[in-house]
PDB file of C-alpha atoms in Angstrom:
ATOM      1  CA  MET S 308      30.844 -24.587-154.853  1.00  0.00           C
ATOM      2  CA  ARG S 309      29.675 -26.838-151.989  1.00  0.00           C
ATOM      3  CA  HIS S 310      25.909 -26.792-151.445  1.00  0.00           C
ATOM      4  CA  VAL S 311      25.051 -29.537-148.950  1.00  0.00           C
ATOM      5  CA  LEU S 312      27.026 -31.438-146.368  1.00  0.00           C
ATOM      6  CA  LEU S 313      25.069 -34.258-144.803  1.00  0.00           C
ATOM      7  CA  VAL S 314      26.484 -36.276-141.878  1.00  0.00           C
ATOM      8  CA  LEU S 315      25.446 -39.957-142.432  1.00  0.00           C
ATOM      9  CA  ALA S 316      26.374 -41.842-139.280  1.00  0.00           C
ATOM     10  CA  PHE S 317      29.119 -42.276-136.731  1.00  0.00           C
ATOM     11  CA  VAL S 318      31.966 -44.390-138.032  1.00  0.00           C
ATOM     12  CA  ALA S 319      34.978 -45.393-135.934  1.00  0.00           C
ATOM     13  CA  LEU S 320      38.243 -46.195-137.624  1.00  0.00           C
ATOM     14  CA  ALA S 321      39.096 -49.009-135.272  1.00  0.00           C
ATOM     15  CA  ALA S 322      35.741 -50.620-134.720  1.00  0.00           C
ATOM     16  CA  PRO S 323      32.221 -50.240-135.898  1.00  0.00           C
ATOM     17  CA  VAL S 324      29.967 -47.954-133.849  1.00  0.00           C
ATOM     18  CA  ALA S 325      27.537 -49.505-131.432  1.00  0.00           C
ATOM     19  CA  ALA S 326      24.154 -48.280-132.570  1.00  0.00           C
ATOM     20  CA  THR S 327      20.574 -48.960-131.396  1.00  0.00           C
ATOM     21  CA  GLY S 328      17.992 -48.069-134.002  1.00  0.00           C
ATOM     22  CA  ASP S 329      18.913 -44.724-135.339  1.00  0.00           C
ATOM     23  CA  ARG S 330      20.948 -43.627-132.237  1.00  0.00           C
ATOM     24  CA  ALA S 331      24.660 -43.882-132.287  1.00  0.00           C
ATOM     25  CA  ALA S 332      27.057 -44.447-129.312  1.00  0.00           C
ATOM     26  CA  PRO S 333      28.505 -41.354-127.568  1.00  0.00           C
ATOM     27  CA  LEU S 334      31.266 -39.696-129.395  1.00  0.00           C
ATOM     28  CA  LYS S 335      34.869 -40.617-128.250  1.00  0.00           C
ATOM     29  CA  PRO S 336      37.972 -38.494-128.811  1.00  0.00           C
ATOM     30  CA  GLY S 337      39.244 -38.988-132.290  1.00  0.00           C
ATOM     31  CA  GLY S 338      35.831 -40.197-133.500  1.00  0.00           C
ATOM     32  CA  LYS S 339      35.027 -39.872-137.104  1.00  0.00           C
ATOM     33  CA  VAL S 340      31.740 -39.301-139.054  1.00  0.00           C
ATOM     34  CA  LEU S 341      30.987 -40.136-142.614  1.00  0.00           C
ATOM     35  CA  ALA S 342      29.401 -37.325-144.612  1.00  0.00           C
ATOM     36  CA  VAL S 343      28.083 -36.728-148.181  1.00  0.00           C
ATOM     37  CA  GLU S 344      28.986 -33.452-149.734  1.00  0.00           C
ATOM     38  CA  SER S 345      26.947 -32.462-152.800  1.00  0.00           C
ATOM     39  CA  THR S 346      27.686 -29.931-155.533  1.00  0.00           C
ATOM     40  CA  LYS S 347      25.564 -29.110-158.514  1.00  0.00           C
ATOM     41  CA  GLN S 348      27.083 -31.933-160.534  1.00  0.00           C
ATOM     42  CA  THR S 349      27.985 -34.756-158.109  1.00  0.00           C
ATOM     43  CA  SER S 350      28.335 -35.958-154.559  1.00  0.00           C
ATOM     44  CA  PHE S 351      31.344 -37.024-152.567  1.00  0.00           C
ATOM     45  CA  ALA S 352      31.845 -39.156-149.440  1.00  0.00           C
ATOM     46  CA  VAL S 353      34.294 -37.793-146.902  1.00  0.00           C
ATOM     47  CA  ARG S 354      35.275 -38.617-143.349  1.00  0.00           C
ATOM     48  CA  LEU S 355      35.149 -35.761-140.790  1.00  0.00           C
ATOM     49  CA  ASP S 356      36.384 -35.239-137.293  1.00  0.00           C
ATOM     50  CA  ALA S 357      33.272 -35.795-135.135  1.00  0.00           C
ATOM     51  CA  ARG S 358      33.858 -32.847-132.949  1.00  0.00           C
ATOM     52  CA  THR S 359      35.202 -30.292-135.413  1.00  0.00           C
ATOM     53  CA  LEU S 360      33.539 -31.552-138.618  1.00  0.00           C
ATOM     54  CA  LYS S 361      36.796 -30.894-140.468  1.00  0.00           C
ATOM     55  CA  PRO S 362      37.759 -33.390-143.153  1.00  0.00           C
ATOM     56  CA  VAL S 363      40.263 -36.099-142.181  1.00  0.00           C
ATOM     57  CA  SER S 364      40.232 -38.065-145.358  1.00  0.00           C
ATOM     58  CA  LYS S 365      40.238 -37.559-149.094  1.00  0.00           C
ATOM     59  CA  ARG S 366      36.874 -36.948-150.842  1.00  0.00           C
ATOM     60  CA  VAL S 367      35.646 -39.989-152.712  1.00  0.00           C
ATOM     61  CA  SER S 368      33.496 -39.184-155.757  1.00  0.00           C
ATOM     62  CA  LEU S 369      30.206 -41.002-155.896  1.00  0.00           C
ATOM     63  CA  ASN S 370      29.980 -40.346-159.677  1.00  0.00           C
ATOM     64  CA  GLY S 371      26.588 -38.789-159.483  1.00  0.00           C
ATOM     65  CA  PHE S 372      24.200 -36.967-157.270  1.00  0.00           C
ATOM     66  CA  ALA S 373      23.283 -38.906-154.057  1.00  0.00           C
ATOM     67  CA  SER S 374      19.727 -38.568-152.993  1.00  0.00           C
ATOM     68  CA  ALA S 375      19.508 -41.098-150.211  1.00  0.00           C
ATOM     69  CA  TRP S 376      21.536 -43.710-148.340  1.00  0.00           C
ATOM     70  CA  ALA S 377      21.261 -46.393-145.788  1.00  0.00           C
ATOM     71  CA  TYR S 378      23.609 -48.723-143.844  1.00  0.00           C
ATOM     72  CA  SER S 379      23.239 -52.451-143.933  1.00  0.00           C
ATOM     73  CA  PRO S 380      21.943 -54.057-140.701  1.00  0.00           C
ATOM     74  CA  ASP S 381      25.579 -55.020-139.710  1.00  0.00           C
ATOM     75  CA  ARG S 382      26.751 -51.472-140.642  1.00  0.00           C
ATOM     76  CA  ARG S 383      29.579 -52.906-142.858  1.00  0.00           C
ATOM     77  CA  LEU S 384      28.026 -51.782-146.144  1.00  0.00           C
ATOM     78  CA  LEU S 385      26.488 -48.450-147.287  1.00  0.00           C
ATOM     79  CA  ALA S 386      23.890 -48.196-149.985  1.00  0.00           C
ATOM     80  CA  VAL S 387      23.788 -44.871-151.870  1.00  0.00           C
ATOM     81  CA  CYS S 388      21.064 -44.023-154.346  1.00  0.00           C
ATOM     82  CA  ILE S 389      22.661 -42.173-157.252  1.00  0.00           C
ATOM     83  CA  GLN S 390      20.125 -40.437-159.459  1.00  0.00           C
ATOM     84  CA  LYS S 391      19.777 -41.855-162.983  1.00  0.00           C
ATOM     85  CA  VAL S 392      22.296 -44.684-162.130  1.00  0.00           C
ATOM     86  CA  GLY S 393      20.767 -46.829-159.368  1.00  0.00           C
ATOM     87  CA  ILE S 394      21.985 -48.013-156.026  1.00  0.00           C
ATOM     88  CA  ARG S 395      25.753 -48.282-155.365  1.00  0.00           C
ATOM     89  CA  ILE S 396      26.715 -50.592-152.521  1.00  0.00           C
ATOM     90  CA  LEU S 397      29.926 -49.381-150.847  1.00  0.00           C
ATOM     91  CA  ASP S 398      32.260 -50.862-148.197  1.00  0.00           C
ATOM     92  CA  ALA S 399      31.539 -48.430-145.294  1.00  0.00           C
ATOM     93  CA  ARG S 400      35.160 -48.522-144.196  1.00  0.00           C
ATOM     94  CA  SER S 401      37.081 -48.105-147.465  1.00  0.00           C
ATOM     95  CA  LEU S 402      34.186 -46.547-149.453  1.00  0.00           C
ATOM     96  CA  ARG S 403      35.112 -48.869-152.338  1.00  0.00           C
ATOM     97  CA  ARG S 404      32.247 -49.993-154.657  1.00  0.00           C
ATOM     98  CA  VAL S 405      31.146 -53.529-153.829  1.00  0.00           C
ATOM     99  CA  ALA S 406      28.135 -53.726-156.253  1.00  0.00           C
ATOM    100  CA  VAL S 407      25.677 -51.765-158.265  1.00  0.00           C
ATOM    101  CA  ILE S 408      21.995 -52.310-158.423  1.00  0.00           C
ATOM    102  CA  PRO S 409      20.926 -50.689-161.745  1.00  0.00           C
ATOM    103  CA  TYR S 410      17.710 -48.772-161.463  1.00  0.00           C
ATOM    104  CA  TRP S 411      16.926 -45.725-163.517  1.00  0.00           C
ATOM    105  CA  ASN S 412      15.270 -43.185-161.185  1.00  0.00           C
ATOM    106  CA  ARG S 413      14.960 -39.498-160.255  1.00  0.00           C
ATOM    107  CA  GLY S 414      16.468 -40.444-156.846  1.00  0.00           C
ATOM    108  CA  PHE S 415      14.875 -41.944-153.824  1.00  0.00           C
ATOM    109  CA  SER S 416      13.865 -39.565-151.178  1.00  0.00           C
ATOM    110  CA  LEU S 417      14.508 -42.329-148.546  1.00  0.00           C
ATOM    111  CA  LEU S 418      16.453 -45.553-148.543  1.00  0.00           C
ATOM    112  CA  SER S 419      16.066 -48.191-145.801  1.00  0.00           C
ATOM    113  CA  TRP S 420      17.970 -51.468-145.293  1.00  0.00           C
ATOM    114  CA  PRO S 421      15.930 -53.326-142.563  1.00  0.00           C
ATOM    115  CA  THR S 422      17.179 -56.809-143.305  1.00  0.00           C
ATOM    116  CA  PRO S 423      20.269 -58.301-145.050  1.00  0.00           C
ATOM    117  CA  ARG S 424      18.027 -59.419-148.056  1.00  0.00           C
ATOM    118  CA  ARG S 425      15.799 -56.298-148.370  1.00  0.00           C
ATOM    119  CA  LEU S 426      16.609 -52.740-149.417  1.00  0.00           C
ATOM    120  CA  ILE S 427      13.709 -50.409-149.733  1.00  0.00           C
ATOM    121  CA  GLY S 428      13.519 -47.054-151.635  1.00  0.00           C
ATOM    122  CA  LEU S 429      10.832 -44.450-151.567  1.00  0.00           C
ATOM    123  CA  GLU S 430      10.054 -42.833-154.915  1.00  0.00           C
ATOM    124  CA  GLY S 431       6.369 -41.927-155.094  1.00  0.00           C
ATOM    125  CA  GLY S 432       5.803 -45.478-153.914  1.00  0.00           C
ATOM    126  CA  LEU S 433       7.903 -48.211-152.428  1.00  0.00           C
ATOM    127  CA  VAL S 434      10.472 -50.111-154.382  1.00  0.00           C
ATOM    128  CA  SER S 435      12.403 -53.049-152.988  1.00  0.00           C
ATOM    129  CA  PHE S 436      15.523 -54.907-153.930  1.00  0.00           C
ATOM    130  CA  ASP S 437      17.577 -57.916-152.683  1.00  0.00           C
ATOM    131  CA  PRO S 438      21.062 -56.480-152.303  1.00  0.00           C
ATOM    132  CA  VAL S 439      22.637 -59.911-152.587  1.00  0.00           C
ATOM    133  CA  THR S 440      21.039 -60.970-155.930  1.00  0.00           C
ATOM    134  CA  ARG S 441      20.544 -57.314-157.017  1.00  0.00           C
ATOM    135  CA  LYS S 442      17.016 -58.070-158.188  1.00  0.00           C
ATOM    136  CA  ARG S 443      13.922 -56.083-157.670  1.00  0.00           C
ATOM    137  CA  LEU S 444      11.449 -57.617-155.271  1.00  0.00           C
ATOM    138  CA  ASP S 445       7.609 -57.388-155.161  1.00  0.00           C
ATOM    139  CA  MET S 446       6.117 -54.972-152.760  1.00  0.00           C
ATOM    140  CA  PRO S 447       2.519 -54.874-151.596  1.00  0.00           C
ATOM    141  CA  LYS S 448       0.298 -52.266-153.119  1.00  0.00           C
ATOM    142  CA  LEU S 449      -0.462 -49.369-150.846  1.00  0.00           C
ATOM    143  CA  GLU S 450      -4.095 -48.423-150.331  1.00  0.00           C
ATOM    144  CA  GLY S 451      -3.793 -44.783-150.907  1.00  0.00           C
ATOM    145  CA  ASP S 452      -1.029 -42.243-151.741  1.00  0.00           C
ATOM    146  CA  LEU S 453       2.281 -42.518-149.879  1.00  0.00           C
ATOM    147  CA  MET S 454       3.013 -39.088-148.307  1.00  0.00           C
ATOM    148  CA  THR S 455       6.265 -39.714-146.555  1.00  0.00           C
ATOM    149  CA  ALA S 456       8.143 -42.403-144.745  1.00  0.00           C
ATOM    150  CA  ARG S 457      10.649 -42.350-141.771  1.00  0.00           C
ATOM    151  CA  ARG S 458      12.848 -44.862-140.081  1.00  0.00           C
ATOM    152  CA  ALA S 459      11.988 -45.623-136.493  1.00  0.00           C
ATOM    153  CA  ALA S 460      14.166 -48.063-134.561  1.00  0.00           C
ATOM    154  CA  LYS S 461      14.139 -51.050-136.839  1.00  0.00           C
ATOM    155  CA  ARG S 462      10.987 -50.296-138.663  1.00  0.00           C
ATOM    156  CA  LEU S 463       9.924 -48.229-141.675  1.00  0.00           C
ATOM    157  CA  VAL S 464       6.892 -46.037-140.762  1.00  0.00           C
ATOM    158  CA  LEU S 465       4.657 -44.890-143.641  1.00  0.00           C
ATOM    159  CA  LEU S 466       2.211 -42.036-143.780  1.00  0.00           C
ATOM    160  CA  VAL S 467      -0.477 -42.886-146.319  1.00  0.00           C
ATOM    161  CA  ALA S 468      -3.285 -40.629-147.431  1.00  0.00           C
ATOM    162  CA  PRO S 469      -6.614 -42.317-148.293  1.00  0.00           C
ATOM    163  CA  ALA S 470      -7.051 -43.064-151.957  1.00  0.00           C
ATOM    164  CA  ARG S 471     -10.745 -41.875-151.838  1.00  0.00           C
ATOM    165  CA  GLU S 472     -12.372 -39.650-149.247  1.00  0.00           C
ATOM    166  CA  ILE S 473     -11.795 -39.358-145.610  1.00  0.00           C
ATOM    167  CA  GLY S 474     -15.459 -38.499-144.758  1.00  0.00           C
ATOM    168  CA  THR S 475     -18.357 -36.402-145.816  1.00  0.00           C
ATOM    169  CA  THR S 476     -17.677 -32.875-147.018  1.00  0.00           C
ATOM    170  CA  ARG S 477     -20.022 -29.927-146.737  1.00  0.00           C
TER     171      ARG S 477
END
């Protein structure tokens, strides 16, 4: 039973898509999109026709439930957070595994890859990795509770609730 089908980003078979921030170039005839399809047990990556959203490739098992993903800045690699496994780095074209960053987690709610040497995950707080060395990096402590985060252009925007009080109460 298929539960969720999430379109990740526009991917052309002949050339990478021109993207500015989180916006992709206009669709061209024959354009493809990369999607993640999730069942109760696992997730799959599949290429879809951009106009009809019908599969045009075989499903590739991600061997676990994918909770978040992000493209590398050059859009050649795709990082996928697999719950209780870590982050799998895939070649965005072939979907072959390039590397694994082991990290036992419940699954990031957001993954961002702002620079070639920094991959950031949101799991209650911020967790950062160097995708080249596959090591965890130090992150500054947040003053308060992280409520949510969103990508905006080439930045990660955080909404943080104050750790103490906002003002006087009556």
